[in-house]
Amino acid sequence: MSVLFARVELRGTPSEGIYEKLHAHMKGLHWYQNLPGNPNKLMPHAMYQAQFDQEPNVAAVAEQLKSQIETYVWTKALVLVIKQSFWAQTAG
């Protein structure tokens, strides 16, 4: 199983309502704002994680997310996708 993290930046001046639309859109695509295995710990704003059964093509995932966000949420988006290798969380 692979875990990917995505950070989305909506360019321009999107409102809080637009970001709520983004959060709902990403959740509909099975991208979640909590840390893997910890549903009570949210990640930073507009950052998401998703789990994949098969090894994903990270560049293709980023392009697909960008296209979908620009079609359904906001016309200008930057999407950074990172594949989990090792990670640690600090207390607090």
mmCIF file with all atom_site columns, C-alpha atoms in Angstrom:
data_model
loop_
_atom_site.group_PDB
_atom_site.id
_atom_site.type_symbol
_atom_site.label_atom_id
_atom_site.label_alt_id
_atom_site.label_comp_id
_atom_site.label_asym_id
_atom_site.label_entity_id
_atom_site.label_seq_id
_atom_site.pdbx_PDB_ins_code
_atom_site.Cartn_x
_atom_site.Cartn_y
_atom_site.Cartn_z
_atom_site.occupancy
_atom_site.B_iso_or_equiv
_atom_site.pdbx_formal_charge
_atom_site.auth_seq_id
_atom_site.auth_comp_id
_atom_site.auth_asym_id
_atom_site.auth_atom_id
_atom_site.pdbx_PDB_model_num
ATOM 1  C CA . MET A 1 1  ? 0.000   0.000  0.000   1.00 0.00 ? 1  MET A CA 1
ATOM 2  C CA . SER A 1 2  ? 1.249   3.474  -0.892  1.00 0.00 ? 2  SER A CA 1
ATOM 3  C CA . VAL A 1 3  ? 0.362   6.723  0.820   1.00 0.00 ? 3  VAL A CA 1
ATOM 4  C CA . LEU A 1 4  ? 0.504   9.999  -1.099  1.00 0.00 ? 4  LEU A CA 1
ATOM 5  C CA . PHE A 1 5  ? 0.272   13.495 0.308   1.00 0.00 ? 5  PHE A CA 1
ATOM 6  C CA . ALA A 1 6  ? -1.048  16.412 -1.752  1.00 0.00 ? 6  ALA A CA 1
ATOM 7  C CA . ARG A 1 7  ? -0.730  20.126 -1.065  1.00 0.00 ? 7  ARG A CA 1
ATOM 8  C CA . VAL A 1 8  ? -3.105  22.292 -3.079  1.00 0.00 ? 8  VAL A CA 1
ATOM 9  C CA . GLU A 1 9  ? -2.697  26.015 -3.601  1.00 0.00 ? 9  GLU A CA 1
ATOM 10 C CA . LEU A 1 10 ? -5.535  27.907 -5.251  1.00 0.00 ? 10 LEU A CA 1
ATOM 11 C CA . ARG A 1 11 ? -4.022  30.892 -7.059  1.00 0.00 ? 11 ARG A CA 1
ATOM 12 C CA . GLY A 1 12 ? -5.648  34.309 -6.779  1.00 0.00 ? 12 GLY A CA 1
ATOM 13 C CA . THR A 1 13 ? -8.061  35.214 -4.012  1.00 0.00 ? 13 THR A CA 1
ATOM 14 C CA . PRO A 1 14 ? -10.342 32.243 -3.331  1.00 0.00 ? 14 PRO A CA 1
ATOM 15 C CA . SER A 1 15 ? -12.826 32.683 -0.508  1.00 0.00 ? 15 SER A CA 1
ATOM 16 C CA . GLU A 1 16 ? -13.239 30.417 2.492   1.00 0.00 ? 16 GLU A CA 1
ATOM 17 C CA . GLY A 1 17 ? -16.272 28.969 0.702   1.00 0.00 ? 17 GLY A CA 1
ATOM 18 C CA . ILE A 1 18 ? -14.108 27.970 -2.255  1.00 0.00 ? 18 ILE A CA 1
ATOM 19 C CA . TYR A 1 19 ? -11.709 26.159 0.090   1.00 0.00 ? 19 TYR A CA 1
ATOM 20 C CA . GLU A 1 20 ? -14.682 24.384 1.680   1.00 0.00 ? 20 GLU A CA 1
ATOM 21 C CA . LYS A 1 21 ? -15.675 23.313 -1.845  1.00 0.00 ? 21 LYS A CA 1
ATOM 22 C CA . LEU A 1 22 ? -12.097 22.074 -2.379  1.00 0.00 ? 22 LEU A CA 1
ATOM 23 C CA . HIS A 1 23 ? -12.177 20.074 0.868   1.00 0.00 ? 23 HIS A CA 1
ATOM 24 C CA . ALA A 1 24 ? -15.482 18.446 -0.125  1.00 0.00 ? 24 ALA A CA 1
ATOM 25 C CA . HIS A 1 25 ? -14.189 17.712 -3.629  1.00 0.00 ? 25 HIS A CA 1
ATOM 26 C CA . MET A 1 26 ? -11.007 16.108 -2.315  1.00 0.00 ? 26 MET A CA 1
ATOM 27 C CA . LYS A 1 27 ? -12.955 14.038 0.224   1.00 0.00 ? 27 LYS A CA 1
ATOM 28 C CA . GLY A 1 28 ? -15.146 12.822 -2.634  1.00 0.00 ? 28 GLY A CA 1
ATOM 29 C CA . LEU A 1 29 ? -11.963 11.619 -4.362  1.00 0.00 ? 29 LEU A CA 1
ATOM 30 C CA . HIS A 1 30 ? -10.885 9.806  -1.144  1.00 0.00 ? 30 HIS A CA 1
ATOM 31 C CA . TRP A 1 31 ? -8.239  12.367 -0.182  1.00 0.00 ? 31 TRP A CA 1
ATOM 32 C CA . TYR A 1 32 ? -8.448  13.180 3.531   1.00 0.00 ? 32 TYR A CA 1
ATOM 33 C CA . GLN A 1 33 ? -7.174  16.010 5.720   1.00 0.00 ? 33 GLN A CA 1
ATOM 34 C CA . ASN A 1 34 ? -6.192  13.829 8.663   1.00 0.00 ? 34 ASN A CA 1
ATOM 35 C CA . LEU A 1 35 ? -2.883  12.068 9.220   1.00 0.00 ? 35 LEU A CA 1
ATOM 36 C CA . PRO A 1 36 ? -2.898  8.403  8.189   1.00 0.00 ? 36 PRO A CA 1
ATOM 37 C CA . GLY A 1 37 ? -4.072  6.272  11.094  1.00 0.00 ? 37 GLY A CA 1
ATOM 38 C CA . ASN A 1 38 ? -5.022  9.305  13.206  1.00 0.00 ? 38 ASN A CA 1
ATOM 39 C CA . PRO A 1 39 ? -8.479  10.638 12.300  1.00 0.00 ? 39 PRO A CA 1
ATOM 40 C CA . ASN A 1 40 ? -8.343  13.291 15.035  1.00 0.00 ? 40 ASN A CA 1
ATOM 41 C CA . LYS A 1 41 ? -5.106  14.937 13.852  1.00 0.00 ? 41 LYS A CA 1
ATOM 42 C CA . LEU A 1 42 ? -5.602  17.325 10.925  1.00 0.00 ? 42 LEU A CA 1
ATOM 43 C CA . MET A 1 43 ? -2.802  18.279 8.577   1.00 0.00 ? 43 MET A CA 1
ATOM 44 C CA . PRO A 1 44 ? -2.067  21.894 7.554   1.00 0.00 ? 44 PRO A CA 1
ATOM 45 C CA . HIS A 1 45 ? -4.604  23.800 5.460   1.00 0.00 ? 45 HIS A CA 1
ATOM 46 C CA . ALA A 1 46 ? -5.287  22.369 1.964   1.00 0.00 ? 46 ALA A CA 1
ATOM 47 C CA . MET A 1 47 ? -3.094  19.331 2.575   1.00 0.00 ? 47 MET A CA 1
ATOM 48 C CA . TYR A 1 48 ? -4.497  15.853 2.026   1.00 0.00 ? 48 TYR A CA 1
ATOM 49 C CA . GLN A 1 49 ? -3.492  12.197 2.110   1.00 0.00 ? 49 GLN A CA 1
ATOM 50 C CA . ALA A 1 50 ? -4.752  9.206  0.171   1.00 0.00 ? 50 ALA A CA 1
ATOM 51 C CA . GLN A 1 51 ? -3.914  5.519  0.247   1.00 0.00 ? 51 GLN A CA 1
ATOM 52 C CA . PHE A 1 52 ? -3.448  3.440  -2.910  1.00 0.00 ? 52 PHE A CA 1
ATOM 53 C CA . ASP A 1 53 ? -3.524  -0.345 -3.141  1.00 0.00 ? 53 ASP A CA 1
ATOM 54 C CA . GLN A 1 54 ? -1.213  -0.336 -6.171  1.00 0.00 ? 54 GLN A CA 1
ATOM 55 C CA . GLU A 1 55 ? 1.914   1.727  -6.829  1.00 0.00 ? 55 GLU A CA 1
ATOM 56 C CA . PRO A 1 56 ? 0.648   5.035  -8.294  1.00 0.00 ? 56 PRO A CA 1
ATOM 57 C CA . ASN A 1 57 ? 2.320   7.203  -10.907 1.00 0.00 ? 57 ASN A CA 1
ATOM 58 C CA . VAL A 1 58 ? 2.879   10.295 -8.738  1.00 0.00 ? 58 VAL A CA 1
ATOM 59 C CA . ALA A 1 59 ? 3.156   12.737 -11.669 1.00 0.00 ? 59 ALA A CA 1
ATOM 60 C CA . ALA A 1 60 ? -0.051  11.390 -13.220 1.00 0.00 ? 60 ALA A CA 1
ATOM 61 C CA . VAL A 1 61 ? -1.885  11.690 -9.891  1.00 0.00 ? 61 VAL A CA 1
ATOM 62 C CA . ALA A 1 62 ? -0.762  15.330 -9.570  1.00 0.00 ? 62 ALA A CA 1
ATOM 63 C CA . GLU A 1 63 ? -1.886  16.179 -13.113 1.00 0.00 ? 63 GLU A CA 1
ATOM 64 C CA . GLN A 1 64 ? -5.235  14.449 -12.615 1.00 0.00 ? 64 GLN A CA 1
ATOM 65 C CA . LEU A 1 65 ? -5.878  16.302 -9.348  1.00 0.00 ? 65 LEU A CA 1
ATOM 66 C CA . LYS A 1 66 ? -4.930  19.637 -10.933 1.00 0.00 ? 66 LYS A CA 1
ATOM 67 C CA . SER A 1 67 ? -7.250  19.032 -13.877 1.00 0.00 ? 67 SER A CA 1
ATOM 68 C CA . GLN A 1 68 ? -10.170 18.026 -11.668 1.00 0.00 ? 68 GLN A CA 1
ATOM 69 C CA . ILE A 1 69 ? -9.677  20.939 -9.265  1.00 0.00 ? 69 ILE A CA 1
ATOM 70 C CA . GLU A 1 70 ? -9.458  23.430 -12.125 1.00 0.00 ? 70 GLU A CA 1
ATOM 71 C CA . THR A 1 71 ? -12.617 21.956 -13.683 1.00 0.00 ? 71 THR A CA 1
ATOM 72 C CA . TYR A 1 72 ? -14.790 21.679 -10.568 1.00 0.00 ? 72 TYR A CA 1
ATOM 73 C CA . VAL A 1 73 ? -13.397 24.012 -7.885  1.00 0.00 ? 73 VAL A CA 1
ATOM 74 C CA . TRP A 1 74 ? -11.121 26.880 -9.031  1.00 0.00 ? 74 TRP A CA 1
ATOM 75 C CA . THR A 1 75 ? -9.583  27.785 -12.390 1.00 0.00 ? 75 THR A CA 1
ATOM 76 C CA . LYS A 1 76 ? -5.957  28.186 -11.252 1.00 0.00 ? 76 LYS A CA 1
ATOM 77 C CA . ALA A 1 77 ? -4.389  25.589 -8.985  1.00 0.00 ? 77 ALA A CA 1
ATOM 78 C CA . LEU A 1 78 ? -0.947  24.317 -8.065  1.00 0.00 ? 78 LEU A CA 1
ATOM 79 C CA . VAL A 1 79 ? -0.735  20.738 -6.827  1.00 0.00 ? 79 VAL A CA 1
ATOM 80 C CA . LEU A 1 80 ? 2.265   19.142 -5.138  1.00 0.00 ? 80 LEU A CA 1
ATOM 81 C CA . VAL A 1 81 ? 2.091   15.378 -4.608  1.00 0.00 ? 81 VAL A CA 1
ATOM 82 C CA . ILE A 1 82 ? 4.627   13.536 -2.451  1.00 0.00 ? 82 ILE A CA 1
ATOM 83 C CA . LYS A 1 83 ? 4.925   9.797  -1.922  1.00 0.00 ? 83 LYS A CA 1
ATOM 84 C CA . GLN A 1 84 ? 5.415   8.636  1.649   1.00 0.00 ? 84 GLN A CA 1
ATOM 85 C CA . SER A 1 85 ? 8.653   6.822  2.282   1.00 0.00 ? 85 SER A CA 1
ATOM 86 C CA . PHE A 1 86 ? 9.346   7.465  5.957   1.00 0.00 ? 86 PHE A CA 1
ATOM 87 C CA . TRP A 1 87 ? 7.840   10.112 8.124   1.00 0.00 ? 87 TRP A CA 1
ATOM 88 C CA . ALA A 1 88 ? 7.627   11.187 11.734  1.00 0.00 ? 88 ALA A CA 1
ATOM 89 C CA . GLN A 1 89 ? 5.289   13.389 13.692  1.00 0.00 ? 89 GLN A CA 1
ATOM 90 C CA . THR A 1 90 ? 6.268   15.612 16.591  1.00 0.00 ? 90 THR A CA 1
ATOM 91 C CA . ALA A 1 91 ? 4.164   15.784 19.726  1.00 0.00 ? 91 ALA A CA 1
ATOM 92 C CA . GLY A 1 92 ? 1.828   18.711 20.184  1.00 0.00 ? 92 GLY A CA 1
#
